[in-house]
């Protein structure tokens, strides 16, 4: 964490969690980026997870995401941990559910902090923990007609 030197801009914001959501509609980079805008932030890190056209050597035709009803609450719990560990000025995270095609955005997270290093670290912690801890499952359908569940 950065030295705060008594300057309020070097500290976490009072209410830094600006946007948490599970969405059935396409995700908006602009919405997430706007949510983390903060004049005291010197760095903003944004991560976009997209549906790729392959996995494990097999071609992916499409996939579907589903989630447990607690998924959004779990996202908020993880966001609160990130906010506790970093001087976050603003944080946003949205994940898509439903059927997605190759190239669609599956998840978008962003964090703004007083400095770039903190923003990168906080954003990485946020996406890594979301991926490992939130009950969201991926059903991949491959171009050869096979399918698999990931995270179930």
Coordinates of N, CA, C and O in Angstrom, one line a residue:
X1 N 0.8 -1.2 0.0 CA 0.0 0.0 0.0 C 0.9 1.2 0.0 O 2.0 1.2 0.5
X2 N 0.4 2.3 -0.6 CA 1.1 3.5 -0.7 C 1.2 4.3 0.7 O 0.3 4.1 1.5
X3 N 2.2 5.1 0.8 CA 2.2 5.9 2.0 C 1.1 7.0 1.8 O 0.9 7.5 0.8
X4 N 0.5 7.3 2.9 CA -0.6 8.2 2.8 C -0.2 9.6 3.0 O -0.9 10.5 2.5
X5 N 0.9 9.9 3.7 CA 1.4 11.2 3.8 C 0.3 12.2 4.3 O 0.4 13.4 4.0
X6 N -0.7 11.8 4.9 CA -1.8 12.7 5.4 C -2.7 13.3 4.4 O -3.5 14.1 4.7
X7 N -2.5 12.9 3.1 CA -3.3 13.5 2.0 C -4.5 12.5 1.8 O -4.4 11.3 1.6
X8 N -5.7 13.1 1.8 CA -6.9 12.3 1.7 C -7.0 11.5 0.4 O -7.5 10.4 0.3
X9 N -6.4 12.0 -0.7 CA -6.4 11.3 -2.0 C -5.5 10.0 -2.0 O -5.7 9.2 -2.8
X10 N -4.7 9.9 -1.0 CA -3.8 8.7 -0.8 C -4.5 7.6 -0.1 O -4.0 6.5 0.0
X11 N -5.7 7.8 0.4 CA -6.4 6.9 1.2 C -7.6 6.2 0.4 O -7.9 6.8 -0.7
X12 N -8.1 5.2 0.9 CA -9.3 4.6 0.3 C -10.5 5.5 0.4 O -10.5 6.3 1.4
X13 N -11.4 5.5 -0.5 CA -12.6 6.3 -0.5 C -13.5 5.7 0.6 O -13.4 4.6 1.0
X14 N -14.5 6.5 1.0 CA -15.4 6.1 2.1 C -16.3 5.0 1.6 O -16.6 4.0 2.3
X15 N -16.8 5.1 0.3 CA -17.7 4.1 -0.3 C -17.2 3.6 -1.6 O -17.7 4.0 -2.7
X16 N -16.1 2.9 -1.6 CA -15.4 2.6 -2.9 C -16.1 1.6 -3.8 O -15.8 1.6 -5.0
X17 N -17.0 0.7 -3.3 CA -17.6 -0.3 -4.2 C -18.8 0.4 -4.9 O -19.8 0.7 -4.3
X18 N -18.6 0.7 -6.2 CA -19.5 1.5 -7.0 C -20.5 0.6 -7.8 O -21.6 1.0 -8.1
X19 N -20.0 -0.6 -8.2 CA -20.9 -1.4 -9.1 C -20.5 -2.9 -8.9 O -19.4 -3.2 -9.1
X20 N -21.5 -3.7 -8.6 CA -21.3 -5.1 -8.5 C -22.6 -5.7 -9.2 O -23.7 -5.3 -8.8
X21 N -22.4 -6.6 -10.1 CA -23.6 -7.2 -10.7 C -23.4 -8.4 -11.5 O -22.3 -8.7 -12.0
X22 N -24.5 -9.2 -11.6 CA -24.6 -10.3 -12.5 C -25.6 -9.9 -13.6 O -26.7 -9.4 -13.3
X23 N -25.2 -10.0 -14.9 CA -26.0 -9.5 -16.0 C -26.4 -10.5 -17.0 O -25.5 -11.3 -17.3
X24 N -27.6 -10.5 -17.5 CA -28.0 -11.4 -18.6 C -27.7 -10.7 -20.0 O -27.7 -11.4 -21.0
X25 N -27.6 -9.4 -20.0 CA -27.4 -8.6 -21.2 C -25.9 -8.4 -21.4 O -25.1 -8.4 -20.4
X26 N -25.5 -8.0 -22.6 CA -24.0 -7.7 -22.9 C -23.5 -6.7 -21.9 O -24.2 -5.7 -21.5
X27 N -22.2 -6.9 -21.5 CA -21.6 -6.0 -20.6 C -21.0 -4.8 -21.3 O -20.6 -4.8 -22.4
X28 N -21.0 -3.6 -20.5 CA -20.5 -2.4 -21.1 C -19.2 -2.0 -20.4 O -19.1 -1.7 -19.2
X29 N -18.1 -1.8 -21.3 CA -16.9 -1.3 -20.8 C -17.0 0.1 -20.3 O -16.5 0.5 -19.2
X30 N -17.8 0.9 -21.0 CA -18.0 2.3 -20.6 C -18.7 2.4 -19.2 O -18.3 3.2 -18.4
X31 N -19.7 1.6 -19.0 CA -20.4 1.6 -17.7 C -19.4 1.3 -16.5 O -19.3 2.1 -15.5
X32 N -18.6 0.3 -16.7 CA -17.6 -0.1 -15.7 C -16.5 1.0 -15.5 O -16.2 1.4 -14.4
X33 N -16.0 1.5 -16.6 CA -15.0 2.5 -16.6 C -15.5 3.8 -15.9 O -14.8 4.4 -15.1
X34 N -16.7 4.2 -16.3 CA -17.3 5.4 -15.6 C -17.5 5.2 -14.1 O -17.3 6.1 -13.3
X35 N -17.9 4.0 -13.7 CA -18.1 3.7 -12.3 C -16.9 3.9 -11.4 O -17.0 4.2 -10.3
X36 N -15.7 3.7 -12.0 CA -14.5 3.8 -11.2 C -13.7 5.1 -11.4 O -12.7 5.3 -10.8
X37 N -14.3 6.0 -12.1 CA -13.7 7.3 -12.2 C -13.6 8.1 -10.9 O -14.6 8.1 -10.1
X38 N -12.5 8.6 -10.6 CA -12.3 9.3 -9.3 C -11.1 10.3 -9.5 O -10.0 9.9 -9.9
X39 N -11.4 11.5 -9.2 CA -10.3 12.6 -9.4 C -9.1 12.4 -8.5 O -8.0 12.9 -8.9
X40 N -9.2 11.6 -7.5 CA -8.0 11.4 -6.6 C -7.2 10.1 -7.0 O -6.2 9.8 -6.5
X41 N -7.7 9.4 -8.0 CA -7.0 8.2 -8.5 C -6.0 8.6 -9.6 O -6.3 9.2 -10.5
X42 N -4.8 8.1 -9.3 CA -3.7 8.2 -10.3 C -3.6 7.1 -11.2 O -2.9 7.1 -12.2
X43 N -4.3 6.0 -10.9 CA -4.2 4.8 -11.7 C -5.5 4.0 -11.7 O -6.2 3.9 -10.7
X44 N -5.9 3.6 -12.9 CA -7.1 2.8 -13.0 C -6.7 1.5 -13.8 O -6.2 1.6 -14.9
X45 N -7.1 0.4 -13.3 CA -6.8 -0.9 -14.0 C -8.1 -1.6 -14.3 O -9.0 -1.6 -13.5
X46 N -8.2 -2.0 -15.6 CA -9.4 -2.7 -16.1 C -9.1 -4.0 -16.7 O -8.1 -4.1 -17.4
X47 N -9.9 -5.0 -16.3 CA -9.7 -6.3 -16.9 C -11.0 -6.8 -17.6 O -12.1 -6.6 -17.0
X48 N -10.9 -7.3 -18.8 CA -12.0 -7.8 -19.5 C -11.7 -9.3 -19.9 O -10.7 -9.6 -20.6
X49 N -12.6 -10.2 -19.4 CA -12.5 -11.6 -19.8 C -13.5 -11.8 -20.9 O -14.7 -11.5 -20.9
X50 N -12.9 -12.4 -22.0 CA -13.7 -12.6 -23.2 C -13.8 -14.1 -23.5 O -13.0 -14.9 -23.1
X51 N -14.9 -14.5 -24.2 CA -15.0 -15.9 -24.7 C -14.0 -16.1 -25.8 O -14.1 -15.4 -26.8
X52 N -13.1 -17.1 -25.6 CA -12.2 -17.4 -26.7 C -12.7 -18.5 -27.5 O -13.6 -19.3 -27.1
X53 N -12.0 -18.7 -28.7 CA -12.5 -19.7 -29.6 C -11.9 -21.1 -29.4 O -12.0 -22.0 -30.3
X54 N -11.2 -21.3 -28.3 CA -10.6 -22.6 -28.0 C -10.4 -22.8 -26.5 O -10.4 -21.9 -25.8
X55 N -10.3 -24.1 -26.2 CA -9.9 -24.4 -24.8 C -9.3 -25.8 -24.8 O -10.0 -26.8 -25.3
X56 N -8.2 -26.0 -24.2 CA -7.5 -27.3 -24.2 C -7.4 -28.0 -25.5 O -7.5 -29.2 -25.6
X57 N -7.1 -27.2 -26.6 CA -6.9 -27.8 -27.9 C -8.1 -28.0 -28.7 O -8.1 -28.4 -29.8
X58 N -9.3 -27.8 -28.1 CA -10.6 -28.0 -28.8 C -11.2 -26.6 -29.2 O -11.1 -25.7 -28.4
X59 N -11.8 -26.6 -30.3 CA -12.5 -25.3 -30.7 C -13.8 -25.1 -30.0 O -14.6 -26.0 -29.8
X60 N -14.0 -23.9 -29.4 CA -15.2 -23.6 -28.7 C -16.1 -22.9 -29.7 O -15.8 -21.9 -30.3
X61 N -17.4 -23.4 -29.7 CA -18.4 -22.8 -30.6 C -19.2 -21.7 -29.8 O -19.4 -20.7 -30.4
X62 N -19.5 -22.0 -28.6 CA -20.2 -21.1 -27.7 C -20.2 -21.6 -26.3 O -19.8 -22.8 -26.0
X63 N -20.6 -20.8 -25.4 CA -20.7 -21.3 -24.0 C -21.8 -20.5 -23.3 O -22.4 -19.5 -23.7
X64 N -22.2 -21.1 -22.2 CA -23.2 -20.5 -21.3 C -22.7 -20.4 -19.9 O -22.0 -21.3 -19.4
X65 N -23.0 -19.3 -19.2 CA -22.7 -19.2 -17.8 C -24.0 -19.3 -17.0 O -25.0 -18.7 -17.4
X66 N -23.9 -19.9 -15.9 CA -25.0 -19.9 -14.9 C -24.4 -19.7 -13.5 O -23.2 -19.8 -13.3
X67 N -25.2 -19.3 -12.6 CA -24.7 -19.0 -11.3 C -25.6 -19.4 -10.2 O -26.8 -19.5 -10.4
X68 N -25.1 -19.5 -9.0 CA -25.9 -19.7 -7.8 C -26.5 -18.4 -7.4 O -25.9 -17.3 -7.6
X69 N -27.7 -18.4 -6.7 CA -28.3 -17.1 -6.3 C -27.4 -16.3 -5.4 O -27.6 -15.1 -5.3
X70 N -26.4 -16.9 -4.7 CA -25.5 -16.1 -3.9 C -24.3 -15.5 -4.6 O -23.5 -14.8 -4.0
X71 N -24.2 -15.6 -5.9 CA -23.1 -15.2 -6.7 C -22.8 -13.7 -6.5 O -21.7 -13.3 -6.3
X72 N -23.9 -12.9 -6.6 CA -23.6 -11.4 -6.5 C -23.2 -11.1 -5.0 O -22.3 -10.2 -4.9
X73 N -23.7 -11.7 -4.0 CA -23.3 -11.4 -2.7 C -21.8 -11.9 -2.5 O -21.1 -11.2 -1.8
X74 N -21.4 -13.0 -3.1 CA -20.1 -13.4 -3.0 C -19.1 -12.4 -3.7 O -18.0 -12.2 -3.3
X75 N -19.6 -11.9 -4.9 CA -18.8 -10.8 -5.6 C -18.6 -9.7 -4.6 O -17.4 -9.1 -4.5
X76 N -19.6 -9.2 -3.9 CA -19.5 -8.1 -3.0 C -18.5 -8.4 -1.9 O -17.7 -7.6 -1.5
X77 N -18.6 -9.6 -1.3 CA -17.7 -10.1 -0.2 C -16.3 -10.0 -0.7 O -15.4 -9.5 0.0
X78 N -16.0 -10.4 -1.9 CA -14.6 -10.4 -2.4 C -14.2 -8.9 -2.7 O -13.1 -8.5 -2.3
X79 N -15.1 -8.1 -3.2 CA -14.8 -6.7 -3.4 C -14.5 -6.0 -2.0 O -13.5 -5.2 -2.0
X80 N -15.2 -6.4 -1.0 CA -14.9 -5.8 0.3 C -13.5 -6.2 0.8 O -12.8 -5.4 1.5
X81 N -13.1 -7.4 0.5 CA -11.8 -7.9 0.9 C -10.7 -7.1 0.2 O -9.7 -6.6 0.8
X82 N -10.9 -6.8 -1.1 CA -9.9 -6.1 -1.9 C -9.9 -4.6 -1.4 O -8.8 -4.1 -1.2
X83 N -11.0 -4.1 -1.1 CA -11.0 -2.7 -0.5 C -10.3 -2.6 0.8 O -9.7 -1.6 1.1
X84 N -10.4 -3.7 1.6 CA -9.7 -3.7 2.9 C -8.2 -3.8 2.8 O -7.5 -3.3 3.6
X85 N -7.8 -4.4 1.7 CA -6.3 -4.6 1.5 C -5.6 -3.6 0.7 O -4.4 -3.6 0.6
X86 N -6.3 -2.8 -0.1 CA -5.7 -1.8 -1.0 C -6.4 -0.4 -0.8 O -7.6 -0.4 -0.4
X87 N -5.7 0.7 -1.1 CA -6.3 2.0 -1.0 C -7.2 2.3 -2.2 O -7.0 3.2 -3.0
X88 N -8.3 1.6 -2.3 CA -9.2 1.7 -3.4 C -10.0 2.9 -3.4 O -10.7 3.2 -2.4
X89 N -10.0 3.7 -4.5 CA -10.8 4.9 -4.6 C -12.2 4.5 -5.2 O -13.2 5.0 -4.8
X90 N -12.2 3.5 -6.1 CA -13.5 3.0 -6.7 C -13.2 1.6 -7.3 O -12.1 1.3 -7.8
X91 N -14.3 0.8 -7.2 CA -14.2 -0.6 -7.7 C -15.5 -1.0 -8.3 O -16.6 -0.6 -7.9
X92 N -15.4 -1.7 -9.4 CA -16.6 -2.2 -10.1 C -16.3 -3.6 -10.7 O -15.2 -3.9 -11.1
X93 N -17.4 -4.5 -10.7 CA -17.2 -5.8 -11.2 C -18.6 -6.3 -11.7 O -19.6 -6.2 -10.9
X94 N -18.7 -6.7 -12.9 CA -19.9 -7.3 -13.5 C -19.5 -8.6 -14.2 O -18.5 -8.7 -14.9
X95 N -20.4 -9.6 -14.1 CA -20.2 -10.9 -14.8 C -21.5 -11.2 -15.5 O -22.6 -11.0 -15.1
X96 N -21.3 -11.8 -16.7 CA -22.4 -12.2 -17.6 C -22.9 -13.6 -17.3 O -22.1 -14.4 -16.9
X97 N -24.2 -13.8 -17.4 CA -24.7 -15.2 -17.4 C -25.6 -15.3 -18.6 O -25.9 -14.4 -19.3
X98 N -25.9 -16.6 -19.0 CA -26.6 -16.9 -20.2 C -25.7 -17.4 -21.3 O -24.5 -17.7 -21.0
X99 N -26.2 -17.4 -22.5 CA -25.5 -17.9 -23.6 C -24.6 -16.8 -24.2 O -25.1 -15.7 -24.5
X100 N -23.3 -17.1 -24.5 CA -22.4 -16.1 -25.0 C -21.8 -16.7 -26.3 O -21.6 -18.0 -26.3
X101 N -21.3 -15.9 -27.2 CA -20.6 -16.3 -28.4 C -19.1 -15.9 -28.2 O -18.8 -15.1 -27.4
X102 N -18.3 -16.5 -29.1 CA -16.9 -16.2 -29.1 C -16.8 -14.7 -29.3 O -17.4 -14.1 -30.2
X103 N -15.9 -14.1 -28.5 CA -15.7 -12.6 -28.6 C -16.5 -11.8 -27.6 O -16.2 -10.7 -27.3
X104 N -17.6 -12.4 -27.0 CA -18.4 -11.7 -26.1 C -17.6 -11.5 -24.8 O -16.8 -12.2 -24.4
X105 N -18.0 -10.4 -24.0 CA -17.4 -10.1 -22.7 C -18.1 -11.0 -21.7 O -19.3 -11.0 -21.6
X106 N -17.3 -11.8 -20.9 CA -17.9 -12.6 -19.9 C -17.8 -11.9 -18.5 O -18.7 -12.1 -17.7
X107 N -16.7 -11.1 -18.3 CA -16.6 -10.4 -17.0 C -15.8 -9.2 -17.3 O -14.9 -9.1 -18.1
X108 N -16.1 -8.1 -16.6 CA -15.4 -6.8 -16.6 C -15.2 -6.4 -15.2 O -16.2 -6.2 -14.4
X109 N -14.0 -6.1 -14.8 CA -13.7 -5.6 -13.5 C -12.7 -4.4 -13.6 O -11.9 -4.4 -14.5
X110 N -12.8 -3.5 -12.7 CA -12.0 -2.3 -12.7 C -11.8 -1.8 -11.3 O -12.7 -1.9 -10.5
X111 N -10.6 -1.2 -11.1 CA -10.2 -0.6 -9.8 C -9.4 0.6 -10.0 O -8.5 0.6 -10.9
X112 N -9.8 1.7 -9.3 CA -8.9 2.9 -9.3 C -8.3 3.1 -7.9 O -9.0 2.8 -6.9
X113 N -7.1 3.5 -7.9 CA -6.3 3.7 -6.7 C -5.5 5.0 -6.9 O -5.3 5.5 -8.0
X114 N -4.9 5.4 -5.8 CA -4.0 6.6 -5.9 C -2.8 6.4 -6.9 O -2.4 7.4 -7.6
X115 N -2.3 5.2 -7.0 CA -1.2 4.9 -7.8 C -1.4 3.7 -8.7 O -2.1 2.8 -8.4
X116 N -0.7 3.6 -9.8 CA -0.9 2.5 -10.8 C -0.6 1.2 -10.3 O -1.3 0.2 -10.5
X117 N 0.5 1.0 -9.5 CA 0.9 -0.3 -9.0 C -0.2 -0.9 -8.1 O -0.6 -2.0 -8.2
X118 N -0.8 0.0 -7.2 CA -1.9 -0.5 -6.4 C -3.1 -0.9 -7.2 O -3.8 -1.8 -6.9
X119 N -3.4 -0.1 -8.2 CA -4.5 -0.4 -9.1 C -4.4 -1.7 -9.8 O -5.3 -2.6 -9.8
X120 N -3.1 -2.0 -10.4 CA -2.9 -3.3 -11.0 C -3.0 -4.4 -10.0 O -3.7 -5.4 -10.3
X121 N -2.4 -4.3 -8.8 CA -2.5 -5.4 -7.8 C -3.9 -5.6 -7.4 O -4.3 -6.8 -7.2
X122 N -4.6 -4.6 -7.1 CA -6.0 -4.7 -6.6 C -6.9 -5.3 -7.7 O -7.7 -6.2 -7.4
X123 N -6.7 -4.9 -8.9 CA -7.5 -5.5 -10.0 C -7.2 -7.0 -10.2 O -8.1 -7.8 -10.4
X124 N -6.0 -7.3 -10.1 CA -5.6 -8.7 -10.3 C -6.2 -9.6 -9.2 O -6.7 -10.7 -9.4
X125 N -6.1 -9.1 -7.9 CA -6.6 -9.8 -6.8 C -8.1 -9.9 -7.0 O -8.7 -11.0 -6.7
X126 N -8.8 -8.9 -7.4 CA -10.2 -8.9 -7.6 C -10.6 -10.0 -8.6 O -11.5 -10.9 -8.3
X127 N -10.0 -10.0 -9.8 CA -10.4 -11.0 -10.8 C -10.0 -12.4 -10.4 O -10.8 -13.4 -10.6
X128 N -8.8 -12.6 -9.9 CA -8.4 -13.9 -9.5 C -9.3 -14.5 -8.4 O -9.7 -15.7 -8.5
X129 N -9.7 -13.7 -7.4 CA -10.6 -14.2 -6.4 C -12.0 -14.4 -6.9 O -12.7 -15.4 -6.5
X130 N -12.5 -13.6 -7.7 CA -13.8 -13.8 -8.3 C -13.9 -15.1 -9.1 O -14.8 -15.9 -8.9
X131 N -12.8 -15.3 -9.9 CA -12.8 -16.6 -10.7 C -12.8 -17.8 -9.8 O -13.4 -18.8 -10.1
X132 N -12.0 -17.8 -8.7 CA -11.9 -18.9 -7.8 C -13.0 -19.1 -6.8 O -13.2 -20.3 -6.3
X133 N -13.6 -18.1 -6.4 CA -14.6 -18.2 -5.2 C -16.0 -18.0 -5.5 O -16.9 -18.4 -4.8
X134 N -16.4 -17.3 -6.6 CA -17.8 -17.0 -6.9 C -18.4 -18.2 -7.6 O -17.8 -18.7 -8.5
X135 N -19.6 -18.6 -7.1 CA -20.2 -19.8 -7.7 C -20.9 -19.5 -9.1 O -22.1 -19.3 -9.2
X136 N -20.0 -19.4 -10.1 CA -20.4 -19.2 -11.5 C -19.8 -20.3 -12.3 O -18.7 -20.6 -12.2
X137 N -20.7 -21.0 -13.1 CA -20.3 -22.2 -13.8 C -20.4 -21.9 -15.3 O -21.3 -21.3 -15.8
X138 N -19.4 -22.5 -16.0 CA -19.3 -22.3 -17.5 C -19.6 -23.7 -18.2 O -19.0 -24.7 -17.8
X139 N -20.5 -23.6 -19.1 CA -20.9 -24.8 -19.9 C -20.4 -24.5 -21.3 O -21.0 -23.7 -22.1
X140 N -19.3 -25.2 -21.7 CA -18.7 -25.0 -23.0 C -19.2 -26.0 -24.0 O -19.3 -27.2 -23.7
X141 N -19.5 -25.5 -25.2 CA -19.9 -26.4 -26.3 C -18.9 -26.2 -27.4 O -18.6 -25.1 -27.9
X142 N -18.3 -27.4 -27.7 CA -17.2 -27.4 -28.7 C -17.7 -27.6 -30.1 O -18.8 -28.1 -30.3
X143 N -16.8 -27.2 -31.0 CA -17.2 -27.3 -32.4 C -17.3 -28.7 -32.9 O -18.0 -28.9 -33.9
X144 N -16.8 -29.7 -32.2 CA -16.9 -31.1 -32.6 C -18.2 -31.7 -32.0 O -18.4 -32.9 -32.1
X145 N -19.0 -30.9 -31.3 CA -20.3 -31.4 -30.8 C -20.2 -31.8 -29.3 O -21.2 -32.1 -28.7
X146 N -19.0 -31.9 -28.8 CA -18.9 -32.3 -27.3 C -19.1 -31.1 -26.5 O -19.1 -29.9 -27.0
X147 N -19.2 -31.3 -25.2 CA -19.4 -30.2 -24.2 C -18.9 -30.6 -22.9 O -18.6 -31.8 -22.6
X148 N -18.6 -29.6 -22.1 CA -18.2 -29.8 -20.7 C -18.6 -28.6 -19.8 O -18.8 -27.5 -20.2
X149 N -18.7 -28.9 -18.5 CA -18.9 -28.0 -17.5 C -17.6 -27.6 -16.8 O -16.8 -28.5 -16.5
X150 N -17.4 -26.4 -16.6 CA -16.1 -25.9 -15.9 C -16.6 -25.2 -14.6 O -17.4 -24.3 -14.7
X151 N -15.9 -25.6 -13.5 CA -16.2 -24.9 -12.2 C -17.4 -25.5 -11.5 O -17.9 -24.9 -10.5
X152 N -18.0 -26.5 -12.1 CA -19.2 -27.1 -11.4 C -18.8 -28.2 -10.5 O -17.8 -28.8 -10.6

